[in-house]
Structure formats: structure tokens, C-alpha cells
Short mmCIF file of C-alpha atoms in Angstrom, two decimals:
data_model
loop_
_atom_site.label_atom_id
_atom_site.label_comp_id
_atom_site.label_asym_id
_atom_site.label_seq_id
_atom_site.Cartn_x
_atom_site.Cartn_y
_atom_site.Cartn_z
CA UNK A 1 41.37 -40.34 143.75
CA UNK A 2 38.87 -41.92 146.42
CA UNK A 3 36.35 -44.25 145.33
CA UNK A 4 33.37 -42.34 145.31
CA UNK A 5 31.16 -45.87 145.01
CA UNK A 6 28.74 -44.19 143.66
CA UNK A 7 28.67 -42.03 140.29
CA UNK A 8 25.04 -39.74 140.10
CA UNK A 9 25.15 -38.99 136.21
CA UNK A 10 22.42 -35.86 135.21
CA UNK A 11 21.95 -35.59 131.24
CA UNK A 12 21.01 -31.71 130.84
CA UNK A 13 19.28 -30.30 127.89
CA UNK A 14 17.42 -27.30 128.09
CA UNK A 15 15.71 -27.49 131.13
CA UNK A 16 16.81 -24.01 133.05
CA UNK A 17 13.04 -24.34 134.52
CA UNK A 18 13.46 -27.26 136.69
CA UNK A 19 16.97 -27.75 137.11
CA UNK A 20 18.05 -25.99 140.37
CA UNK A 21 15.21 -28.01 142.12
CA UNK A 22 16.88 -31.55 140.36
CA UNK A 23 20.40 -30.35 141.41
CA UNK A 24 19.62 -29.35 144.84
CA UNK A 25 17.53 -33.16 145.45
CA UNK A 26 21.16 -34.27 144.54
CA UNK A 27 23.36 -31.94 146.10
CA UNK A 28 21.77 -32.06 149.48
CA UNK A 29 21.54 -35.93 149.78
CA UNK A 30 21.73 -37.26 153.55
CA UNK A 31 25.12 -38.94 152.52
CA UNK A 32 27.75 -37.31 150.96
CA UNK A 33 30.29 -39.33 149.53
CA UNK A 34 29.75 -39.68 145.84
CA UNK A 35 30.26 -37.85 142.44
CA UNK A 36 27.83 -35.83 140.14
CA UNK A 37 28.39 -35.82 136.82
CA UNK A 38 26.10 -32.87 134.96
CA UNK A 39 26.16 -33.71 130.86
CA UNK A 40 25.39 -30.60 129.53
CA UNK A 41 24.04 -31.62 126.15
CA UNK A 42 24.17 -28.39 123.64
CA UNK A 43 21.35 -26.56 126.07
CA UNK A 44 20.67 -22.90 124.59
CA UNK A 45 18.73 -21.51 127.31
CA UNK A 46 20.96 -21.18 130.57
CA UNK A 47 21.07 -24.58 131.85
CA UNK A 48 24.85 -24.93 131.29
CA UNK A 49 25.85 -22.05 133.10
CA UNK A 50 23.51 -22.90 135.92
CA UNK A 51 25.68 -26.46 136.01
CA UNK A 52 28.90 -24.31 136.33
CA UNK A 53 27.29 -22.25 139.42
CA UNK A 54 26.68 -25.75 140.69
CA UNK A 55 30.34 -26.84 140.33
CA UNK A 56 32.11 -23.73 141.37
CA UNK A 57 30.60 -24.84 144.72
CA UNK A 58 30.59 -28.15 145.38
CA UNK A 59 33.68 -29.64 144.48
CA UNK A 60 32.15 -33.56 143.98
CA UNK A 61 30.51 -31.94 140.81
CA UNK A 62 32.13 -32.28 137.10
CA UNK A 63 30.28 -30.52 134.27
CA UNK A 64 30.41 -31.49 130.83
CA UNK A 65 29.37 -29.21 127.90
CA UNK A 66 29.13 -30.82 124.58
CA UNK A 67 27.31 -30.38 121.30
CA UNK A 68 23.49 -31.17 120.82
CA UNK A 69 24.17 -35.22 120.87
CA UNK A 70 21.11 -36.69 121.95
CA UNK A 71 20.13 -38.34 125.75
CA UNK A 72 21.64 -41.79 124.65
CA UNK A 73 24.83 -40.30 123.74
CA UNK A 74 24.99 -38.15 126.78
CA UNK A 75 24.53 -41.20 128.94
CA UNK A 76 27.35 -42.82 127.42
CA UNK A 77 29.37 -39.76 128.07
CA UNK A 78 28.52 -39.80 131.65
CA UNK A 79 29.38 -43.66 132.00
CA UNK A 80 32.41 -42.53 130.35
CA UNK A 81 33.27 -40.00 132.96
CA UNK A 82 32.16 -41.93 136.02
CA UNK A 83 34.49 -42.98 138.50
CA UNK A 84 32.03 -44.69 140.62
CA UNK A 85 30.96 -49.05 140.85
CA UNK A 86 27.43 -47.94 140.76
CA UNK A 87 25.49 -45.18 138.41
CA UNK A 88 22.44 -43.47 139.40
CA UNK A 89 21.28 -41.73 136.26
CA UNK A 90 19.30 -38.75 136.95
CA UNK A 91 16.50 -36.72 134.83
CA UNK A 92 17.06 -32.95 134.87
CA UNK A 93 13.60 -31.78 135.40
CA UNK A 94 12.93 -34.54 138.20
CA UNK A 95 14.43 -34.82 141.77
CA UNK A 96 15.07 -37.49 144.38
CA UNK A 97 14.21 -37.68 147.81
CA UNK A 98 17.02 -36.62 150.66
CA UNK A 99 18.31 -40.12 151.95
CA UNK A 100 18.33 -42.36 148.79
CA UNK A 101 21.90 -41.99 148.19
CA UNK A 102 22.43 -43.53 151.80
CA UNK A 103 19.82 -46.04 151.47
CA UNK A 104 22.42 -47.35 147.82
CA UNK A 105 25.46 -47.34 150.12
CA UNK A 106 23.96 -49.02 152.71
CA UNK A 107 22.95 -51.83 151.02
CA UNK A 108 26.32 -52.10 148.72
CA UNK A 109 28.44 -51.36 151.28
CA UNK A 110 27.95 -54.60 152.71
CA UNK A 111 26.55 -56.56 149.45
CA UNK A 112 28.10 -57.18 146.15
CA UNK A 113 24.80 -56.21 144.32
CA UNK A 114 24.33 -55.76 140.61
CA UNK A 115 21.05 -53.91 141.09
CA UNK A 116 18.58 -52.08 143.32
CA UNK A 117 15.22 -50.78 142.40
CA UNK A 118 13.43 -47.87 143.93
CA UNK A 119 9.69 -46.90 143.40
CA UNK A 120 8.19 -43.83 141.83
CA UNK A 121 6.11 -41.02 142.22
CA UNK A 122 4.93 -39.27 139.31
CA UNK A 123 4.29 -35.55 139.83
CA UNK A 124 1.85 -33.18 137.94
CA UNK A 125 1.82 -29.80 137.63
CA UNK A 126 -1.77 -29.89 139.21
CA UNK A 127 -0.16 -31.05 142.39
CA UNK A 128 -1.65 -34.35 142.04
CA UNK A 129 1.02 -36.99 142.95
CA UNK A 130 0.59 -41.35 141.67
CA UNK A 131 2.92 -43.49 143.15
CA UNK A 132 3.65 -46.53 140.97
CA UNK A 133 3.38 -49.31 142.67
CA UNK A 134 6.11 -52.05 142.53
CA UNK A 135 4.60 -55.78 141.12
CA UNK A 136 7.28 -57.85 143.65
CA UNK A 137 8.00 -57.79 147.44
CA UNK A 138 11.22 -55.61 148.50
CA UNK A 139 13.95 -58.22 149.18
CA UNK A 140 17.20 -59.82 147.67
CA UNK A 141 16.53 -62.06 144.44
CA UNK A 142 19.40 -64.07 143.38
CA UNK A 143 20.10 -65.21 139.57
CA UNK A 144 17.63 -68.51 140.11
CA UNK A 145 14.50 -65.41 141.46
CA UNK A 146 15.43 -63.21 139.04
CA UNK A 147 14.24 -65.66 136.18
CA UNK A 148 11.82 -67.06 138.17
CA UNK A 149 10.25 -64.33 139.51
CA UNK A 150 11.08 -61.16 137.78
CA UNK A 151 11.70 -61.63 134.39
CA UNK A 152 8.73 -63.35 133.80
CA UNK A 153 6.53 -60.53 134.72
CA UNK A 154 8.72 -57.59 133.63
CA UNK A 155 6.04 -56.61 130.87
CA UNK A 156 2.36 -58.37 131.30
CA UNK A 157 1.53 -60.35 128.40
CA UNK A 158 -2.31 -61.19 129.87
CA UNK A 159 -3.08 -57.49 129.85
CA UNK A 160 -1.78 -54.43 127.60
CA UNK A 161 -0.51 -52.34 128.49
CA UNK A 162 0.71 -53.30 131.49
CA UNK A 163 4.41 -53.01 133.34
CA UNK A 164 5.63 -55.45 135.75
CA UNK A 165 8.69 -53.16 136.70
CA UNK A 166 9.51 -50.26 135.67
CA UNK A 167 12.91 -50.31 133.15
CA UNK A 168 13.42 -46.95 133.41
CA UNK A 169 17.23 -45.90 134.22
CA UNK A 170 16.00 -44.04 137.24
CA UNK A 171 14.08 -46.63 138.77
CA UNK A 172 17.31 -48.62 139.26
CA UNK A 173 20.95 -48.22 140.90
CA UNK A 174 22.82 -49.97 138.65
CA UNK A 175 26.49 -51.77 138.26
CA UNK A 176 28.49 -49.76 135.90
CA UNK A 177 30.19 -53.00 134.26
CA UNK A 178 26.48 -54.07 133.64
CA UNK A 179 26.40 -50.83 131.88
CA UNK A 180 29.27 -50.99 129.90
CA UNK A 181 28.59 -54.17 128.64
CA UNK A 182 24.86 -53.52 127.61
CA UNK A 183 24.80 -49.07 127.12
CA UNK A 184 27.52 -49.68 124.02
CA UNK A 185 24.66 -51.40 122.36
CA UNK A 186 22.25 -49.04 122.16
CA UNK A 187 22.26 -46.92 118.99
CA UNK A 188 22.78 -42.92 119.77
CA UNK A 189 19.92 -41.79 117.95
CA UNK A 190 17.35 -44.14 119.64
CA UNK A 191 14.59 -41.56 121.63
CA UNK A 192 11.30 -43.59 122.60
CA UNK A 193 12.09 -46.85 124.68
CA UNK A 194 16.18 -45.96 124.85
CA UNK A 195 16.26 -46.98 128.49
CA UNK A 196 14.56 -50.29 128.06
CA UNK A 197 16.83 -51.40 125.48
CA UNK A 198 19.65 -51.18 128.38
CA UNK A 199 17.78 -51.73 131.26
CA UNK A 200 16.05 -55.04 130.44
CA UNK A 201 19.75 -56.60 129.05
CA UNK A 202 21.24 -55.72 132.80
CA UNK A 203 18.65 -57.23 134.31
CA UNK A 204 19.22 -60.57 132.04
CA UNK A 205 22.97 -60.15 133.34
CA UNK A 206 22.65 -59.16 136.41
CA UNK A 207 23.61 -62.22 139.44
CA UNK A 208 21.06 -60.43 141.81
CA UNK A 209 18.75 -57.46 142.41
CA UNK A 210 17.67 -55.66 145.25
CA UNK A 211 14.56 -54.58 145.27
CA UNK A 212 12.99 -51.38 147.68
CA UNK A 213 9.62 -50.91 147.18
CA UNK A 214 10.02 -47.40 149.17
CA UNK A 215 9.40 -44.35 146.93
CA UNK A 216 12.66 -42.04 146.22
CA UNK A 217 12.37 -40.57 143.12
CA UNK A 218 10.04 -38.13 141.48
CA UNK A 219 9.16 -38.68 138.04
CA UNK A 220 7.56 -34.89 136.76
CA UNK A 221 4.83 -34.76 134.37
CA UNK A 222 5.29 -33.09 131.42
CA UNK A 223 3.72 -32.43 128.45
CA UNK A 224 6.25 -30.71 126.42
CA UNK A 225 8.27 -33.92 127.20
CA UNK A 226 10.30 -36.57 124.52
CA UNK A 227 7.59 -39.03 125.48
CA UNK A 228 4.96 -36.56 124.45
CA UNK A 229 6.77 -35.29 121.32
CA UNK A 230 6.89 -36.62 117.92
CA UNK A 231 10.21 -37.16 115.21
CA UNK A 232 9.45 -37.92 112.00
CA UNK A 233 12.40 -40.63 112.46
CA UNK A 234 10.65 -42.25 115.34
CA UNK A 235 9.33 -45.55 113.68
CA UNK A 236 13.46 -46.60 112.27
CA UNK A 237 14.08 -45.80 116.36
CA UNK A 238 12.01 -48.06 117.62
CA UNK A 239 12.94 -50.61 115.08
CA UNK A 240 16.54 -50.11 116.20
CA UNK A 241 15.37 -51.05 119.72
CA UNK A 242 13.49 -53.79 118.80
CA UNK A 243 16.94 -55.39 117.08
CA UNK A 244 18.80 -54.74 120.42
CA UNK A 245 16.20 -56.49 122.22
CA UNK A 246 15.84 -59.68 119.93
CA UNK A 247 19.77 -59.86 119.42
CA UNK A 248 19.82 -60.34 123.72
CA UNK A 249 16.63 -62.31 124.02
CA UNK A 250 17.50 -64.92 121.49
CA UNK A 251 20.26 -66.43 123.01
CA UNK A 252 18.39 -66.63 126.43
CA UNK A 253 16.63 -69.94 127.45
CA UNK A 254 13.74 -68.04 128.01
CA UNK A 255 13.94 -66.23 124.18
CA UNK A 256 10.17 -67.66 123.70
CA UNK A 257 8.28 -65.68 126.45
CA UNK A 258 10.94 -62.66 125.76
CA UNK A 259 10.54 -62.23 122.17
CA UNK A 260 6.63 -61.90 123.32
CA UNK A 261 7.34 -59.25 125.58
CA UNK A 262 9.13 -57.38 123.79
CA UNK A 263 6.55 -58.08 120.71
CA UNK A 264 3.99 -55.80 123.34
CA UNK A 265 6.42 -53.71 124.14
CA UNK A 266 7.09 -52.13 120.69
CA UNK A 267 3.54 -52.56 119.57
CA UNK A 268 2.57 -50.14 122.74
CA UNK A 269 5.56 -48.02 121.94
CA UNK A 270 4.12 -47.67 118.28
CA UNK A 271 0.80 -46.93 119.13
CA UNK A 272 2.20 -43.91 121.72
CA UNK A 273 4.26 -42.86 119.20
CA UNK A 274 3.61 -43.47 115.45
CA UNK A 275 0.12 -44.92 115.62
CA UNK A 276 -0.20 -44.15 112.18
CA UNK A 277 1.36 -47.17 111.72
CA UNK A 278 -0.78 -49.97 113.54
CA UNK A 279 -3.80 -48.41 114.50
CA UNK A 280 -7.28 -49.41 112.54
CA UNK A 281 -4.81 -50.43 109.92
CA UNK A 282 -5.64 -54.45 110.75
CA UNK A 283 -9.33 -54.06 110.96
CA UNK A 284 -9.79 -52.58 113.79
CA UNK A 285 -6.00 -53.46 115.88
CA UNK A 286 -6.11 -53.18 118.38
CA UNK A 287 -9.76 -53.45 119.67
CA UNK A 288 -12.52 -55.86 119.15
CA UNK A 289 -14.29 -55.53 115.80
CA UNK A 290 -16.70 -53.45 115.53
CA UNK A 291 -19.29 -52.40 112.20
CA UNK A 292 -18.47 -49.95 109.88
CA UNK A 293 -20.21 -46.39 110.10
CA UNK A 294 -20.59 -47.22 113.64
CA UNK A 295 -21.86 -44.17 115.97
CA UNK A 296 -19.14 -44.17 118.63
CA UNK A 297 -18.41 -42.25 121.59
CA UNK A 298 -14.62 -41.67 122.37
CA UNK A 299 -13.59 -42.47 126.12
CA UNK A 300 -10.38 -40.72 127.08
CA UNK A 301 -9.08 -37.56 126.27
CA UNK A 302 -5.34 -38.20 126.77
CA UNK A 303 -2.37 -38.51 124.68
CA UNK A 304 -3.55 -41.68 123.01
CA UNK A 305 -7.50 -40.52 123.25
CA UNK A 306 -5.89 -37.77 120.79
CA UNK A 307 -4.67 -40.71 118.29
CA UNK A 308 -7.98 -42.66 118.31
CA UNK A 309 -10.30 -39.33 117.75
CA UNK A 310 -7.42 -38.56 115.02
CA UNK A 311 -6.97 -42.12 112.90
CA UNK A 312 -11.18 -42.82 113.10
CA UNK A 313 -11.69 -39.00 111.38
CA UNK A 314 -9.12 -40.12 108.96
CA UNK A 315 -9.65 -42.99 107.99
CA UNK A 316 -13.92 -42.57 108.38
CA UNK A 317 -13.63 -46.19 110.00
CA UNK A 318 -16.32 -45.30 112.41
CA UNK A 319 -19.33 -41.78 113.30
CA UNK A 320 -17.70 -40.11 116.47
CA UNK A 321 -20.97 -39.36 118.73
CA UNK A 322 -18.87 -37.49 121.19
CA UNK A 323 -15.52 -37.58 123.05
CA UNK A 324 -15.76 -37.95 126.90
CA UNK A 325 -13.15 -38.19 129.91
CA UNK A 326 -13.51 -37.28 133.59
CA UNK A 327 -11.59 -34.76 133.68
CA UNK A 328 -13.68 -32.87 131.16
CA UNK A 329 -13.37 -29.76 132.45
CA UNK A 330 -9.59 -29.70 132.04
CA UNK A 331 -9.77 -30.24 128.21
CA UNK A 332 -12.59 -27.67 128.12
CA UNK A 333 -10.53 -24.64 129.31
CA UNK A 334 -8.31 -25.63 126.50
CA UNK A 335 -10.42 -25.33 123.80
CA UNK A 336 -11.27 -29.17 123.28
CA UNK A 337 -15.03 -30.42 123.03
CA UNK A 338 -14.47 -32.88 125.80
CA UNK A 339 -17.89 -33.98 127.81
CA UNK A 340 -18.93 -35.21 130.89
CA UNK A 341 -19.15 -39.21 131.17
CA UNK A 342 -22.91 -38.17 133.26
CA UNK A 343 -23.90 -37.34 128.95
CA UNK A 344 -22.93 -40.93 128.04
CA UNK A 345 -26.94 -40.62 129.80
CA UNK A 346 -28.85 -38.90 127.18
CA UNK A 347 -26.45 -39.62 124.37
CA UNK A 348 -27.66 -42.23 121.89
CA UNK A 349 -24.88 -44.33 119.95
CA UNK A 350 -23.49 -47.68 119.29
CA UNK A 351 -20.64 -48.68 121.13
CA UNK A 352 -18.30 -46.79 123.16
CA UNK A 353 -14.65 -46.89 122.47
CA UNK A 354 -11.90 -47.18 125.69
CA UNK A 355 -9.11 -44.98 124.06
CA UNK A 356 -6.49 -45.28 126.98
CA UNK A 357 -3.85 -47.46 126.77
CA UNK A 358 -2.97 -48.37 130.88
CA UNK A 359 -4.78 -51.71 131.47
CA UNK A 360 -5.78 -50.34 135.17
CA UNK A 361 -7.37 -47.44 133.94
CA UNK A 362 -9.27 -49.54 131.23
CA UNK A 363 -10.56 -51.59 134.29
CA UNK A 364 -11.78 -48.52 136.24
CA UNK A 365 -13.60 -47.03 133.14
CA UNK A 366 -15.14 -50.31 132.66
CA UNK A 367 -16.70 -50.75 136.45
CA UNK A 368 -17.81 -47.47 136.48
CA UNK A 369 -19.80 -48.48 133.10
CA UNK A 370 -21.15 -51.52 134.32
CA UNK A 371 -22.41 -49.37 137.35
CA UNK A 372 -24.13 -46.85 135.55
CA UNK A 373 -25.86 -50.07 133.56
CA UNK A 374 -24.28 -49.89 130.23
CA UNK A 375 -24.39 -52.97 128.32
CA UNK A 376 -20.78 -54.95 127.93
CA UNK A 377 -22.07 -55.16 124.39
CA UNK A 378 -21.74 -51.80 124.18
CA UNK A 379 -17.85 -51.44 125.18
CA UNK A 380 -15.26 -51.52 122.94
CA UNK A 381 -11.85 -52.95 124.77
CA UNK A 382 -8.47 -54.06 122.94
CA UNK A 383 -8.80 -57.76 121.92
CA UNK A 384 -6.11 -59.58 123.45
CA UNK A 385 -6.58 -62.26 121.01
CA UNK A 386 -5.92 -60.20 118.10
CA UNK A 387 -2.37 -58.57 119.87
CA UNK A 388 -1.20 -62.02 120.21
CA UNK A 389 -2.38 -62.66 116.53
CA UNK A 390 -0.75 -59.97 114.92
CA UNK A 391 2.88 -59.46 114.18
CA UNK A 392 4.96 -56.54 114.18
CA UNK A 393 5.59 -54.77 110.81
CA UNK A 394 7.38 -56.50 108.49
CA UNK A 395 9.65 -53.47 108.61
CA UNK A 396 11.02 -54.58 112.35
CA UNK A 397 11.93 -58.09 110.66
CA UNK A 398 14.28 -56.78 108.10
CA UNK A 399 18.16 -56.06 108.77
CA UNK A 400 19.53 -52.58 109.64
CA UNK A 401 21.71 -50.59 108.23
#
């Protein structure tokens, strides 16, 4: 059979809602020339038979149905079935813009690249659209840039949380021998973090990297998400990545500043996920101290916002005043007793708590703070010091089964 050169891979569990407009971004690419492989994995509510509709069609599709095996597994099956050099992996309920299949081939058709990168637009459901900006300058980096440049920025270590680059499969065309060596290593069950524990290995093998800082794929917002959901297995997960991680870092020159990173990384990946687990449990980790019985207000209403409010009315570390975020009115028509910041005005209280996790957004909530004259004093940020103090759990030390 032909070379297709490039292999688009689409893991598919129940997402019949979004999937004809992620199938059509790939279907209807500017260039033609490459396979689509849809991984059906165990979806009950139609999306299988919409990925036989798809085939019957368009012969450069090949549908696999398989039991319930999880998004890792059904990657590997996917690699498994590709016949391409490169992958593009795919989400089901995103899509990609018309021409970025053409804008891969034209680059490897006449470069022996490992990688290329691609920026992101994140899409909510409110229409509102947030490109993520790209940390390095679009351009060939060859092995000497890559550890130069890139890898020592990949994850911030002056500010958390903060990314570099993305590591998310879809941010990157990659090599499928890069994937074969570094996917196989990547336990099946692993949810949270899964593509970083492939992603950042490739880039530590990779002999160069491409990097396009134009925006081609759309990354949709949703709530009802993995990244939003909870397993009661999650913590052993993320300790599973964390031993993929360490096993690749530690025989790098660099295993110093990468054992670091990925320190951050699976402390933010705990407090996303299983907060339970970290947060207030050191004092107060992972924000500067503050007293006991303190009258707080709560800034940010979002997914970790949810965790502070949750761990300070458990643990009765601290009064909660109120719990503020601009976009108030959104959490209101949902039942949640979200105010205004404008009340921080007439509220009195101690100290006020900045329960968001993205260091940019900290930043923004802070200016706005200083401009309405509220004392530094009186803002509670995560302490730096006390990340780079503190150690994961012992658990994350201890040997696998």
C-alpha cells in the first residue's frame, strides 16, 4: 500500500455530540493524502456507528471497535494500526483547522523532522475563544536548541503553575518510532497527565523540532471532561506517571532541573485532581502562612476555587467571609453564592485567598487588587519557597507494583 506519511489517529469514546464536527475538520483537510484511524473505544451511545458512516465513504478511513479499554490503550491501538512516519493524534470532541495536514507535509516532505508543534485555541461553549500562546519563536531547533532552549522551559519552575509548551499529544506532529519507543511505557490505566508521560520522553529523543506558532487546532472546553472528573484510583495514576518520568529523566544530563519539573508537575496535577492529598495538609501548602481562624474571602470560583472553598470548610483551617470571581454572575444562575469582586468594598475580613492555579491569572487578580488599593498584606499567593521546600508524598518514592 502507498505511504500515506501521515497517520491521523482519533480515540472515540462516547462522544456522538461532537464527533461529526471532529471528523469532518479531518475529513475535509486541504491535503488529502493520509490515513484516519477512528479507535472506537466501547462507546454506548452511537459514536461507533457514526465512525462506520464515516468509513463507508471515505475509503482513507479504518474504524476500530474494541472493548471499554481506556484512552492510553486506545492510543496504542491506533499506533498499532498506523501505517504512516508521522501520527497526528486527534481528540473526538475537538477539530482542526482546514490546511494543517498540508502545512505537516510540507515541512516533512522536504525535512527529516522528529517533531512539529502547532498552537491552540481553546473553545467554550460561551463562544469565548483563548489562544495559548507558544513560549519560543516558530523555527527549526536542532538537538544542541532543543536542550538549550526548550527543555529548559518546558514547565516554569519560577512560577506555578505555569507551561512552557504545551505536552499535549495534539499540540505536536510526532515521529511514530519516537512513539513506539516512549507510548509502550506508559501504563494503560494512567488518566490525568497520560500524554505528558509520552510527550516529554519524545521530546528528550527527538534530533529536532519544528516549531509553528500558527494556531490549528481547537481544544473544546468541557466540563463533563476526564480533566474535570474524578477516579477514586487517580492518586496510584499519577504516581505511575511520576515513575515514567523519573525512570527517563534520570539518565539525562540534565536529570537535576528535570526531576524539578516534573516535581511541579505532579504536585499541580495533585492539587487538580486529588487535592485531598496536599492541600492545607503542610500548614498551609501551598500558600503563604496565614493565622488560624482567619476571616478569608475566596477568590476564584473555578475548578480549583471549588477545592480551596471545600478543604478550608473541612478542615476549619480558616472563617470563609465570602467567595468572589468575575464572572459572578455565571456561578449565580447555577445556584452557587458567588459575589461580585466590587463587594471585596464593603466586606470586612483578613486576608484574601487567590484560589486559581494559572500563574497569569494570579497576576491579573493581583493588579486589579493593587488598583482598587488593597493592601499586599492582605493577599494570600502560593509561596514559591515552600513548593520548592516540600517533597512529593512519600507514596510517589516507593516502588510499583
Amino acid at each position: 500500500m502507498e505511504n500515506k506519511y501521515i497517520s491521523v489517529i482519533v480515540p472515540i469514546y462516547n462522544t456522538k455530540k461532537y464527533i461529526n464536527e471532529c471528523l469532518d475538520s479531518i475529513v475535509y483537510q486541504s491535503y488529502s493524502n493520509f490515513q484516519i484511524i477512528l479507535i472506537d473505544d466501547g462507546s454506548t451511545d452511537g459514536s461507533g456507528e457514526i465512525c462506520d458512516e464515516y468509513a463507508k465513504r471515505d475509503k482513507r478511513i479504518k474504524v476500530v471497535h474494541q472493548r471499554n479499554m481506556g484512552l492510553v490503550n486506545a492510543r496504542k491501538k491506533g499506533l498499532y494500526e498506523a501505517e504512516g512516519d508521522y501520527i497526528y493524534y486527534v481528540d473526538s470532541d475537538d477539530w482542526i483547522d482546514k490546511n494543517v495536514i498540508e502545512k505537516f507535509m510540507s515541512l516533512v516532505d522536504t525535512t527529516d523532522l522528529d517533531m512539529i508543534s502547532v498552537g491552540i485555541k481553546r473553545e467554550y461553549g460561551s463562544g469565548k475563544t483563548q489562544i495559548d500562546l507558544e513560549s519560543f519563536e516558530s523555527g527549526f531547533y536542532n538537538n544542541e536548541e532543543i536542550r538549550e532552549k526548550l527543555i529548559p522551559h518546558l514547565i516554569s519552575t519560577d512560577k506555578f503553575f505555569e507551561w512552557g509548551q504545551h505536552l499535549t499529544y495534539w499540540h505536536y506532529l510526532i515521529k511514530k518510532k519516537l512513539l513506539q519507543k516512549n507510548l509502550i511505557k506508559v501504563n494503560d490505566q494512567i488518566r490525568m497527565a497520560e500524554d505528558v508521560a509520552c510527550v516529554y520522553p519524545c521530546i528528550l529523543d527527538s534530533n529536532n523540532i519544528y516549531i509553528n506558532c500558527g494556531v490549528y487546532y481547537h481544544y473544546r472546553q468541557r466540563s463533563d471532561s476526564m480533566k474535570w472528573t474524578q477516579r477514586p484510583d487517580e492518586y496510584v495514576n499519577l504516581q505511575k506517571v511520576y515513575h515514567v518520568l523519573k525512570d527517563k529523566f534520570l539518565v539525562q544530563k540534565e536529570k537535576q532541573e528535570l526531576m524539578k519539573k516534573a516535581k511541579y508537575l505532579l504536585l499541580f496535577e495533585i492539587l487538580t485532581s486529588v487535592p485531598e492529598k496536599m492541600l492545607f495538609k503542610v500548614n498551609t501548602f501551598p500558600y503563604n502562612d496565614f493565622p488560624y481562624n482567619s476571616k478569608i474571602i475566596v477568590y476564584g470560583a473555578g475548578l480549583f476555587g471549588n477545592m480551596v472553598v471545600n478543604a478550608l470548610q473541612h478542615n476549619h483551617y480558616a472563617d470563609i467571609i465570602a467567595w468572589v470571581d468575575n464572572n459572578y454572575m455565571k456561578y449565580q444562575k447555577e445556584g452557587v453564592q458567588v459575589l461580585s469582586p466590587e463587594k471585596l468594598k464593603i466586606l470586612e475580613y483578613d486576608y484574601i485567598i487567590l484560589a486559581v492555579i494559572r500563574a497569569d491569572i494570579r497576576e491579573n487578580i493581583r493588579s486589579s487588587l493593587y488598583r482598587n488599593n488593597i493592601s499586599i498584606k492582605k493577599i494570600i499567593d502560593f509561596d514559591l519557597d515552600k513548593i520548592n521546600q516540600t517533597p512529593l508524598p512519600k507514596e510517589f518514592e516507593t516502588d510499583l507494583e
